[in-house]
Short mmCIF file of C-alpha atoms and ligand atoms in Angstrom, two decimals:
data_model
loop_
_atom_site.label_atom_id
_atom_site.label_comp_id
_atom_site.label_asym_id
_atom_site.label_seq_id
_atom_site.Cartn_x
_atom_site.Cartn_y
_atom_site.Cartn_z
CA UNK V 1 100.10 113.09 60.45
CA UNK V 2 97.03 113.12 62.99
CA UNK V 3 96.58 116.40 65.07
CA UNK V 4 96.27 115.51 68.83
CA UNK V 5 95.41 118.11 71.39
CA UNK V 6 97.13 117.34 74.69
CA UNK V 7 95.37 119.10 77.85
CA UNK V 8 96.33 119.50 81.42
CA UNK V 9 96.24 121.91 84.31
CA UNK V 10 100.08 122.36 83.77
CA UNK V 11 102.98 120.59 82.87
CA UNK V 12 101.69 117.02 83.93
CA UNK V 13 100.58 116.28 80.45
CA UNK V 14 104.11 116.23 79.27
CA UNK V 15 104.42 112.81 81.09
CA UNK V 16 101.70 111.68 78.45
CA UNK V 17 103.36 113.53 75.60
CA UNK V 18 106.54 111.56 76.40
CA UNK V 19 104.61 108.44 75.77
CA UNK V 20 102.91 109.74 72.52
CA UNK V 21 106.46 110.74 71.46
CA UNK V 22 107.79 107.36 72.09
CA UNK V 23 104.90 105.28 70.35
CA UNK V 24 106.29 105.61 66.75
CA UNK V 25 102.78 106.85 65.75
CA UNK V 26 102.60 109.97 63.14
CA UNK V 27 101.43 112.46 65.41
CA UNK V 28 101.31 116.10 65.53
CA UNK V 29 100.85 117.15 68.95
CA UNK V 30 99.63 120.57 70.14
CA UNK V 31 99.25 121.28 74.00
CA UNK V 32 97.09 123.49 76.08
CA UNK V 33 97.66 124.03 79.84
CA UNK V 34 94.97 125.88 82.06
CA UNK V 35 97.84 126.97 84.41
CA UNK V 36 95.88 130.10 85.54
CA UNK V 37 93.77 127.45 87.26
CA UNK V 38 96.40 125.17 88.56
CA UNK V 39 96.08 122.95 90.81
CA UNK V 40 92.98 121.49 89.55
CA UNK V 41 93.17 119.19 92.63
CA UNK V 42 91.81 121.99 94.78
CA UNK V 43 89.37 123.07 92.70
CA UNK V 44 85.50 122.26 93.19
CA UNK V 45 84.00 119.34 91.21
CA UNK V 46 81.29 122.01 89.84
CA UNK V 47 83.95 124.64 89.12
CA UNK V 48 85.82 121.80 86.90
CA UNK V 49 82.56 120.41 85.07
CA UNK V 50 81.93 124.22 84.09
CA UNK V 51 85.29 124.98 82.92
CA UNK V 52 87.04 122.19 81.19
CA UNK V 53 84.46 121.45 78.69
CA UNK V 54 84.25 125.18 77.78
CA UNK V 55 87.90 125.70 77.54
CA UNK V 56 88.41 122.51 75.42
CA UNK V 57 85.45 123.36 73.06
CA UNK V 58 86.96 126.69 72.38
CA UNK V 59 90.47 125.55 71.68
CA UNK V 60 89.58 122.76 69.52
CA UNK V 61 87.44 124.97 67.43
CA UNK V 62 90.53 126.83 66.75
CA UNK V 63 93.20 124.52 66.52
CA UNK V 64 91.06 121.76 64.73
CA UNK V 65 92.49 118.55 66.75
CA UNK V 66 91.34 115.35 65.27
CA UNK V 67 91.42 113.81 68.90
CA UNK V 68 92.08 115.51 72.55
CA UNK V 69 93.60 113.78 75.38
CA UNK V 70 92.52 115.01 78.58
CA UNK V 71 96.08 114.15 80.28
CA UNK V 72 94.73 114.86 83.72
CA UNK V 73 93.21 112.41 85.99
CA UNK V 74 91.66 115.23 88.26
CA UNK V 75 89.48 116.42 85.20
CA UNK V 76 89.08 113.31 83.51
CA UNK V 77 87.77 111.61 86.54
CA UNK V 78 84.79 114.56 86.78
CA UNK V 79 84.38 115.94 83.17
CA UNK V 80 84.99 113.48 80.57
CA UNK V 81 81.24 112.68 79.77
CA UNK V 82 80.81 116.68 79.69
CA UNK V 83 84.04 117.04 77.38
CA UNK V 84 82.93 114.36 75.42
CA UNK V 85 79.39 115.95 74.82
CA UNK V 86 80.92 119.40 74.28
CA UNK V 87 83.35 118.37 71.12
CA UNK V 88 82.75 116.56 68.05
CA UNK V 89 86.03 114.80 67.91
CA UNK V 90 86.96 111.49 69.96
CA UNK V 91 88.20 112.37 73.61
CA UNK V 92 90.54 110.02 75.43
CA UNK V 93 90.47 110.44 79.10
CA UNK V 94 93.49 109.17 81.73
CA UNK V 95 92.22 107.44 84.82
CA UNK V 96 93.71 106.12 87.74
CA UNK V 97 95.69 102.96 86.67
CA UNK V 98 93.87 100.77 89.28
CA UNK V 99 93.15 97.74 87.18
CA UNK V 100 96.88 97.09 86.06
CA UNK V 101 97.92 97.83 89.67
CA UNK V 102 95.62 95.06 90.90
CA UNK V 103 96.87 92.55 88.40
CA UNK V 104 100.50 93.20 89.30
CA UNK V 105 100.26 93.27 93.10
CA UNK V 106 101.62 90.11 94.75
CA UNK V 107 101.02 91.37 98.51
CA UNK V 108 97.51 92.54 97.85
CA UNK V 109 98.19 96.15 98.86
CA UNK V 110 98.10 98.88 96.21
CA UNK V 111 99.38 102.32 96.56
CA UNK V 112 97.26 105.27 95.09
CA UNK V 113 99.06 108.59 94.77
CA UNK V 114 96.86 111.07 93.28
CA UNK V 115 95.64 114.93 93.92
CA UNK V 116 93.43 115.40 96.70
CA UNK V 117 90.31 115.70 94.51
CA UNK V 118 91.16 112.38 92.72
CA UNK V 119 91.57 110.08 95.52
CA UNK V 120 88.27 110.79 97.25
CA UNK V 121 86.05 110.68 93.70
CA UNK V 122 83.27 108.51 93.09
CA UNK V 123 84.78 107.48 89.80
CA UNK V 124 87.94 106.36 91.50
CA UNK V 125 85.73 104.27 94.24
CA UNK V 126 84.05 102.71 91.42
CA UNK V 127 87.37 101.81 89.89
CA UNK V 128 88.46 100.24 93.03
CA UNK V 129 85.32 98.34 93.54
CA UNK V 130 85.53 96.87 89.90
CA UNK V 131 88.78 95.91 89.60
CA UNK V 132 90.60 95.83 93.16
CA UNK V 133 87.79 94.83 95.44
CA UNK V 134 89.75 92.22 97.05
CA UNK V 135 92.90 94.37 97.43
CA UNK V 136 93.65 96.81 100.02
CA UNK V 137 94.12 100.43 98.75
CA UNK V 138 96.15 102.83 100.59
CA UNK V 139 95.41 106.43 99.19
CA UNK V 140 97.41 109.41 99.60
CA UNK V 141 96.55 112.72 98.20
CA UNK V 142 98.84 115.49 97.48
CA UNK V 143 98.90 118.97 95.68
CA UNK V 144 102.16 119.91 96.97
CA UNK V 145 103.60 117.17 94.69
CA UNK V 146 101.83 118.90 91.71
CA UNK V 147 103.79 122.22 92.62
CA UNK V 148 106.89 120.26 93.10
CA UNK V 149 106.56 118.75 89.60
CA UNK V 150 106.13 122.20 88.10
CA UNK V 151 108.90 123.42 90.13
CA UNK V 152 111.35 120.64 89.02
CA UNK V 153 110.37 121.26 85.08
CA UNK V 154 111.34 125.05 85.60
CA UNK V 155 114.77 123.87 86.98
CA UNK V 156 113.97 123.87 90.54
CA UNK V 157 114.76 121.30 93.32
CA UNK V 158 111.34 119.96 92.94
CA UNK V 159 110.24 120.13 96.67
CA UNK V 160 111.93 116.95 98.61
CA UNK V 161 109.54 117.77 101.43
CA UNK V 162 106.75 116.94 99.41
CA UNK V 163 108.31 113.81 97.94
CA UNK V 164 109.08 112.43 101.71
CA UNK V 165 105.65 113.49 102.83
CA UNK V 166 104.10 111.24 100.23
CA UNK V 167 106.26 108.48 100.73
CA UNK V 168 105.44 108.45 104.35
CA UNK V 169 101.75 109.02 103.55
CA UNK V 170 101.74 105.77 101.55
CA UNK V 171 104.29 103.42 103.17
CA UNK V 172 103.69 104.60 107.00
CA UNK V 173 99.89 104.42 106.47
CA UNK V 174 97.84 101.31 107.92
CA UNK V 175 98.67 98.40 105.54
CA UNK V 176 101.20 100.50 103.71
CA UNK V 177 104.01 97.86 105.21
CA UNK V 178 103.43 95.50 102.73
CA UNK V 179 102.57 97.78 99.68
CA UNK V 180 104.38 96.88 96.64
CA UNK V 181 102.63 98.52 93.56
CA UNK V 182 101.80 102.43 93.54
CA UNK V 183 99.44 103.87 90.80
CA UNK V 184 100.48 107.38 90.08
CA UNK V 185 97.03 108.60 89.30
CA UNK V 186 97.95 112.30 88.58
CA UNK V 187 100.25 112.98 85.28
CA UNK V 188 102.45 115.30 87.23
CA UNK V 189 103.74 112.53 89.23
CA UNK V 190 105.80 110.40 86.80
CA UNK V 191 107.64 113.44 86.06
CA UNK V 192 108.71 113.01 89.86
CA UNK V 193 109.04 109.09 89.61
CA UNK V 194 113.02 109.19 90.27
CA UNK V 195 112.85 111.24 93.25
CA UNK V 196 109.72 109.03 94.52
CA UNK V 197 111.65 105.67 94.06
CA UNK V 198 115.09 107.28 95.96
CA UNK V 199 112.95 108.26 98.57
CA UNK V 200 110.80 105.02 99.07
CA UNK V 201 111.80 102.35 101.74
CA UNK V 202 112.30 99.88 99.13
CA UNK V 203 111.73 98.81 95.54
CA UNK V 204 108.28 98.60 94.26
CA UNK V 205 106.43 98.84 90.87
CA UNK V 206 105.70 102.73 89.94
CA UNK V 207 102.96 102.67 87.35
CA UNK V 208 101.37 105.35 85.12
CA UNK V 209 98.91 105.33 82.50
CA UNK V 210 101.06 107.17 79.81
CA UNK V 211 101.99 104.25 77.44
CA UNK V 212 98.41 102.97 77.71
CA UNK V 213 97.01 106.47 76.60
CA UNK V 214 99.34 106.38 73.64
CA UNK V 215 98.17 103.15 72.38
CA UNK V 216 94.58 104.25 72.90
CA UNK V 217 95.27 107.36 70.76
CA UNK V 218 97.07 105.15 67.83
CA UNK V 219 94.21 102.73 67.98
CA UNK V 220 91.18 105.40 67.80
CA UNK V 221 93.16 107.49 65.19
CA UNK V 222 94.19 104.56 63.19
CA UNK V 223 97.55 106.43 63.26
CA UNK V 224 100.35 105.53 60.74
CA UNK V 225 103.60 104.57 61.83
CA UNK V 226 105.85 107.54 61.67
CA UNK V 227 107.83 110.34 63.82
CA UNK V 228 105.75 112.26 66.02
CA UNK V 229 106.11 115.58 66.54
CA UNK V 230 105.35 118.50 69.03
CA UNK V 231 104.02 121.90 67.70
CA UNK V 232 102.19 124.51 69.54
CA UNK V 233 101.72 125.26 73.26
CA UNK V 234 99.10 127.18 74.82
CA UNK V 235 98.86 128.70 78.56
CA UNK V 236 95.75 130.43 80.03
CA UNK V 237 98.44 131.67 82.69
CA UNK V 238 101.85 132.68 82.66
CA UNK V 239 104.04 131.08 79.85
CA UNK V 240 106.02 128.23 80.52
CA UNK V 241 107.97 128.72 77.31
CA UNK V 242 111.61 127.77 78.59
CA UNK V 243 109.94 124.31 79.59
CA UNK V 244 108.03 123.78 76.29
CA UNK V 245 110.68 124.95 73.97
CA UNK V 246 113.21 122.54 75.81
CA UNK V 247 110.95 119.70 74.62
CA UNK V 248 110.59 120.88 70.99
CA UNK V 249 107.51 122.85 70.91
CA UNK V 250 108.12 125.80 68.49
CA UNK V 251 104.83 127.97 68.84
CA UNK V 252 103.72 129.49 71.88
CA UNK V 253 100.30 131.02 72.55
CA UNK V 254 98.22 132.88 75.27
CA UNK V 255 94.66 131.44 75.65
CA UNK V 256 92.50 134.33 76.82
CA UNK V 257 89.81 134.49 79.39
CA UNK V 258 86.17 132.59 79.39
CA UNK V 259 84.10 132.33 77.44
CA UNK V 260 86.11 132.91 74.30
CA UNK V 261 89.31 131.16 75.51
CA UNK V 262 90.93 133.07 72.23
CA UNK V 263 94.38 131.58 71.47
CA UNK V 264 96.93 134.30 70.52
CA UNK V 265 100.30 133.52 69.14
CA UNK V 266 103.16 134.94 71.52
CA UNK V 267 106.56 135.88 70.09
CA UNK V 268 108.86 133.25 71.84
CA UNK V 269 111.44 135.96 72.73
CA UNK V 270 108.42 137.92 74.68
CA UNK V 271 106.97 134.63 76.06
CA UNK V 272 108.61 134.32 79.54
N1 DGL Y 301 98.00 116.75 86.44
C1 DGL Y 301 96.62 116.66 86.68
C2 DGL Y 301 96.32 115.25 86.98
O1 DGL Y 301 96.39 114.43 86.30
C3 DGL Y 301 96.48 117.44 88.15
C4 DGL Y 301 97.27 118.46 88.53
C5 DGL Y 301 96.32 119.58 89.45
O2 DGL Y 301 96.14 119.42 90.54
O3 DGL Y 301 96.19 120.72 88.74
O4 DGL Y 301 95.56 114.67 87.76
#
């Protein structure tokens, strides 16, 4: 089994875990959520570039993964190079699926649904310039959708108001009438794809990066075929034990504060 550490600000990385679990690769998956800092989409670039590499370097030194997945567009688009410099194992980042969206659209109009930070990043502009220069890209940034996904996984209603706002922000924007592909450029959003599809005025393609990340991980690790399994989940903030144990994680940990970010196992029954 190859050991992989999946990282996100919260539960969004579980959409990437779903793809890893479906990949048929022999992977042992640990997860770390920096949920004390959620939502990342409202943090400054400077704050994220300082925190994410330090947190991942500290957790990787303790849990010894063979590869780290930054399962967060908001962190990847600002800190991927800094995380790579801070770690001595391969790092796979997740970036907005602009390229496949541009290849799929027939109308020439693509929706980009991401966090407020990701929609305006230079990294995102570069991707659009490189792969979708001849397309129209309708961007909508939402942090409310991040909270909605967190709420849904905790058993809540997922905030229909946030879903409606995002759908209007895309389909009623100038050019939105012709939109036929939406790039989900935040890993929290695939967790809401059924709600987004149901609220959309017409069918369109909803694209995320999960499968591409899973293929990349298997390729980089030269992973053997096998049955992947999830193992530990660590949280910098409140434990999300119920959500993660429901998905098969067996060990819960609390990750202490900077700069040590010490991972301390938490008894399951005390973890809520
Ligand atoms: N899941 C993260 C992403 O892919 C960000 C959520 C947040 O704003 O914390 O962008």
